[in-house]
XYZ file of C-alpha atoms in Angstrom:
273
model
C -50.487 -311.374 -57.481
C -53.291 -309.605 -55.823
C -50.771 -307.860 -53.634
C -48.781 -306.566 -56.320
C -51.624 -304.834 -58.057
C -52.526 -303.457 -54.991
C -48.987 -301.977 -54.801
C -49.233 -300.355 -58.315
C -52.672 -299.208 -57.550
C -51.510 -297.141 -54.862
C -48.379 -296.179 -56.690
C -50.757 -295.037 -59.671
C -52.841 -292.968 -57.018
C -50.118 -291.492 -55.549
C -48.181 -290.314 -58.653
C -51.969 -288.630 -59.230
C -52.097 -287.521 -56.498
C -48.792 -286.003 -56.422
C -48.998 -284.539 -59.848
C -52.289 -282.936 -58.730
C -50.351 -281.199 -55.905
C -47.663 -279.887 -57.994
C -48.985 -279.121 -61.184
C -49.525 -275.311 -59.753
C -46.192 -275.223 -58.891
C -45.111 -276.468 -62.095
C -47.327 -274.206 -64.157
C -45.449 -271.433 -62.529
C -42.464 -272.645 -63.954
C -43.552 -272.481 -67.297
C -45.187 -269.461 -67.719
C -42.316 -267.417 -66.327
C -40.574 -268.340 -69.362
C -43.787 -267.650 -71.323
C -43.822 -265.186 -74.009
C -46.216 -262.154 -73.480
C -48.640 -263.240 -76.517
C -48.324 -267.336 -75.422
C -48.819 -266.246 -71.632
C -52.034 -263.946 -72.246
C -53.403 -266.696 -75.390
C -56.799 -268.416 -75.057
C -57.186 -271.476 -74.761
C -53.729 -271.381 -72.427
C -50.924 -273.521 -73.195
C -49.655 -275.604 -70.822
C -46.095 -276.291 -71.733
C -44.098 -273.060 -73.134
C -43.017 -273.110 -77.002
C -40.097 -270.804 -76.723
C -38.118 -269.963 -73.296
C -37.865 -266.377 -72.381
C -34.880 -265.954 -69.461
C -35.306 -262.235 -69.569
C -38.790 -262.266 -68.179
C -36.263 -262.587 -64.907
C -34.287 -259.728 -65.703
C -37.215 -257.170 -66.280
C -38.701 -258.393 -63.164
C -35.646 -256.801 -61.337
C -35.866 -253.950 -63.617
C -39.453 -252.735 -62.454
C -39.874 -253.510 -58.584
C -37.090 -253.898 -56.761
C -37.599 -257.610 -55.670
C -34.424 -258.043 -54.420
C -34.899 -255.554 -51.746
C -38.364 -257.430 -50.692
C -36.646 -260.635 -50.680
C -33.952 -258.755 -48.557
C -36.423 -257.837 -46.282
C -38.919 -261.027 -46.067
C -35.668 -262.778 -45.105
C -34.810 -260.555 -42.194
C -38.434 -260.310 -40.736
C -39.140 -264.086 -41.416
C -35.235 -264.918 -39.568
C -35.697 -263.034 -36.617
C -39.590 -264.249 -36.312
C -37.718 -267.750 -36.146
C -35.189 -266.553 -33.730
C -37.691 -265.370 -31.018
C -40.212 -268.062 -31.797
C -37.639 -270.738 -31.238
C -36.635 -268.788 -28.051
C -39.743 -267.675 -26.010
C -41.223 -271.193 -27.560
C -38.729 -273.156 -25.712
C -38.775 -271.510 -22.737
C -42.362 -271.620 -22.443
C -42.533 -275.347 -23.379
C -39.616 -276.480 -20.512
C -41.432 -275.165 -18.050
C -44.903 -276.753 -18.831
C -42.901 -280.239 -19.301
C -40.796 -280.469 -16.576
C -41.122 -277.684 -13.919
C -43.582 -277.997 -11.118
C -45.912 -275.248 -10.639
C -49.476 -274.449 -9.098
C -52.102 -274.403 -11.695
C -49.759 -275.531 -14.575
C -52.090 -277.808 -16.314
C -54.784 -274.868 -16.371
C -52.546 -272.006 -17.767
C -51.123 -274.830 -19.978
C -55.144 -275.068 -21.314
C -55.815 -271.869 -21.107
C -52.405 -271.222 -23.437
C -53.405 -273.920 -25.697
C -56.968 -272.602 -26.237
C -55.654 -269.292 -27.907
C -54.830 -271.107 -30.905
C -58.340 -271.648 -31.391
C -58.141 -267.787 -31.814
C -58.396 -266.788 -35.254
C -55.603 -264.425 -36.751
C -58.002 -261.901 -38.442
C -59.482 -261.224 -35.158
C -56.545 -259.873 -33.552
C -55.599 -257.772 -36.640
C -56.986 -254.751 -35.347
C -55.842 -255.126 -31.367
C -52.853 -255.309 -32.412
C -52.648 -252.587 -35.153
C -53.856 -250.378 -32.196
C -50.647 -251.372 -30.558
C -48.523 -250.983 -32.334
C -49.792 -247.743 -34.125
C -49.449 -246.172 -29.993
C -45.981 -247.181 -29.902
C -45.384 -245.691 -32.795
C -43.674 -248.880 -34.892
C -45.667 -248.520 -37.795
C -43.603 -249.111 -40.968
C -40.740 -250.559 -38.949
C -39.318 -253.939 -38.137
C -40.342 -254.137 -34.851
C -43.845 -253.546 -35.412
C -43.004 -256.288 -38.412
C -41.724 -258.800 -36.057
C -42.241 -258.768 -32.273
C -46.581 -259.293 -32.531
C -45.360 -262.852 -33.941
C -42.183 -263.089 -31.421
C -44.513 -266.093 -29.241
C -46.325 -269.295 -30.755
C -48.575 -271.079 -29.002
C -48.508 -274.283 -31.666
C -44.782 -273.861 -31.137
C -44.970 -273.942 -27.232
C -47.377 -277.395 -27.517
C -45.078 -278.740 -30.036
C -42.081 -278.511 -28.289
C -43.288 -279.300 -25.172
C -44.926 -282.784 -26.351
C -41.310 -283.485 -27.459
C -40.183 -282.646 -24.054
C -42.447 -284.687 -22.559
C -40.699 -287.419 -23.782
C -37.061 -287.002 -22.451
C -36.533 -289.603 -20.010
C -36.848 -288.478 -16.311
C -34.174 -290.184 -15.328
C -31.783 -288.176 -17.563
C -32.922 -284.989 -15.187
C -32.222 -286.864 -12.089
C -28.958 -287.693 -13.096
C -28.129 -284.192 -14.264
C -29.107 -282.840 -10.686
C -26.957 -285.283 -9.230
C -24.055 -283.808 -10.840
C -24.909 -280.253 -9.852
C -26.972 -279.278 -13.023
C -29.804 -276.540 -12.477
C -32.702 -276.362 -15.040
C -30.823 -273.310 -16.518
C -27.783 -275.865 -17.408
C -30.121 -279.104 -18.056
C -32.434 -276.814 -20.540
C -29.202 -275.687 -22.596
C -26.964 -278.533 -22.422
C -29.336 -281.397 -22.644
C -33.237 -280.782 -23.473
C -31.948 -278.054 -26.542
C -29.218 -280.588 -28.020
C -31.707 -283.469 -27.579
C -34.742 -281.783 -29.152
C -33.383 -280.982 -32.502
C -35.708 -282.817 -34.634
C -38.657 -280.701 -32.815
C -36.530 -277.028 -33.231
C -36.131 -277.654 -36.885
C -39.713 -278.403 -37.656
C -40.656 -274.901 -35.478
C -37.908 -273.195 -36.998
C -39.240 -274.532 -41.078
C -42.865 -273.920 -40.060
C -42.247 -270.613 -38.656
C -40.118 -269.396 -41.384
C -42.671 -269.968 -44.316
C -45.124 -268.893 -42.173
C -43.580 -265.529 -41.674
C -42.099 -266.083 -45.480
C -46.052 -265.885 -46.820
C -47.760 -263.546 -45.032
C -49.198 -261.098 -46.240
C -52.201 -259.060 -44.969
C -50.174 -258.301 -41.707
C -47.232 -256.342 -43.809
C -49.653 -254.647 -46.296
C -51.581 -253.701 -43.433
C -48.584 -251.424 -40.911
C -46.199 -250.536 -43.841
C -46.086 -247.678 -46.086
C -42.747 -247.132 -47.526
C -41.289 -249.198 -50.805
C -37.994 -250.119 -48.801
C -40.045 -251.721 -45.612
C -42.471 -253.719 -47.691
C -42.317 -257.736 -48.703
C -42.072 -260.321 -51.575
C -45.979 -260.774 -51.299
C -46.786 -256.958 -51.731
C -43.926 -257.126 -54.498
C -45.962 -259.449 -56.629
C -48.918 -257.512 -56.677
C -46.995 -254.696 -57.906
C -46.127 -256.228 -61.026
C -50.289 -255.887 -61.980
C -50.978 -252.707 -63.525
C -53.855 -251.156 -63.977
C -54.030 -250.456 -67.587
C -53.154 -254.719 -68.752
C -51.254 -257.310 -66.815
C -48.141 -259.149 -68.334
C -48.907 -262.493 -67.085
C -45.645 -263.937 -68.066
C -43.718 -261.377 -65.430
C -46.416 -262.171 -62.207
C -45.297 -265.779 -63.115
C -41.779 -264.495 -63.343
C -42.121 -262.745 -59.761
C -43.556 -265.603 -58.179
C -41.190 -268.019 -59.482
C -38.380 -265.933 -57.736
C -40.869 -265.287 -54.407
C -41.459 -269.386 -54.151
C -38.020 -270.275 -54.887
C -36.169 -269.820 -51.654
C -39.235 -271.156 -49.594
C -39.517 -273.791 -51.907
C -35.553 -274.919 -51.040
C -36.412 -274.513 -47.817
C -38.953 -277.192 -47.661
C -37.315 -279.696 -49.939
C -34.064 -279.512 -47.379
C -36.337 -279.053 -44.309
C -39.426 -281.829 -45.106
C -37.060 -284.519 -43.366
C -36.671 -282.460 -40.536
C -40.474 -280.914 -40.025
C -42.036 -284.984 -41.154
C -39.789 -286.290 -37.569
C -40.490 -283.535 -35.953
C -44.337 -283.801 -36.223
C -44.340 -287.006 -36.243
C -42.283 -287.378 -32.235
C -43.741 -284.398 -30.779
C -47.604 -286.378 -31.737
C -46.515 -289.549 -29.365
C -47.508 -288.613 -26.530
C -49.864 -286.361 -25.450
């Protein structure tokens, strides 16, 4: 008896908790189908009285969201892509290649996580104002080309390949070009899908970085997007809702279809250390 209260206490906190967590999510929901009078009223209204579908529409109609989706997606893909590469790479060699001073440059690599982000802002603005990639895709991209939470993450997963699975492969000829692609890569898929998830929204929600080196309309993101739907004169609460319905929505997907994937893959590459 005591036990099964103690299960629906825990179920009751949960579902609180849970509810909690997703009630800004939710709230989204509802006031992008918000009338402008219901979505601007005081006190507000939690659940919507009428459903407006064309607050969607008229999104599309004033900034071209599309376009920013367009281009969040390309930035935030080929972040993935050279995360996942340079990442992996980086990681086989600190798990399984013998080098002088490897544990050191592995600290050292570690320790520049403790780095924050806003303090490199400027550095690398510098940079890549002199190489002239303001306002471009490159100068979107390559700064965030190398992780080094992706680097550790992988390479505690590595850590945990058997060794004997390497000796065998050299037996039959393989080199740690062939034993990387053919073995560690298939074998570490749990790992590559949580980097490639967490690096995705990561990229997916930034923000300062692409307000910061773009100027043009066709080179900027989702996040600047929404904040052009505020104008200066009143703000039609029902279409920011609108806009960041549509900006969530993919990333949102993306989680529910990738939460399996980044739970395992935090969850092995935190075994061993």
């Amino acid at each position: 008896m005591k036990r099964h209260l103690n299960s629906t206490l825990l179920y009751v906190l949960l579902t609180i908790a849970a509810a909690l967590i997703l009630y800004p999510v939710i709230y989204t929901f509802f006031m992008a189908v918000m009338s402008p009078e219901e979505a601007s009223a005081y006190p507000p209204s939690f659940l919507p009285h009428s459903f407006h579908m064309e607050n969607f529409t008229e999104v599309f109609e004033i900034v071209p969201i599309a376009a920013f989706i367009g281009n969040t997606f390309l930035i935030s893909g080929l972040t993935m892509i050279g995360q996942l590469i340079t990442a992996s790479l980086a990681a086989y060699a600190f798990a399984k290649m013998d080098f002088k001073g490897k544990n050191f440059i592995f600290s050292m690599f570690v320790a520049t996580m403790m780095i924050p982000w806003e303090v490199t802002i400027i550095p690398n603005y510098l940079t890549v104002r002199s190489w002239n990639w303001l306002d471009t895709y490159q100068g979107l991209t390559v700064p965030f080309l190398a992780t080094a939470f992706g680097t550790f993450l992988l390479r505690q997963f590595f850590l945990q390949l058997p060794k004997e699975l390497f000796e065998a492969a050299r037996m039959d000829g393989c080199g740690h070009i062939r034993y990387f692609v053919f073995h560690v890569l298939p074998l570490s898929r749990p790992a590559l899908g949580t980097l490639a998830v967490y690096s995705f929204l990561n990229m997916y929600n930034s923000y300062l970085w692409p307000l910061l080196i773009t100027n043009s309309e066709n080179m900027r993101t989702v996040q600047i997007g929404i904040s052009m739907l505020e104008f200066q004169e009143s703000t039609s609460w029902n279409l920011v809702f609108a806009g960041t319905a549509l900006v969530i929505l993919p990333s949102l997907l993306l989680l529910i279809f990738g939460l399996k994937q980044l739970v395992r893959g935090m969850a092995a590459g935190a075994l061993k250390g």
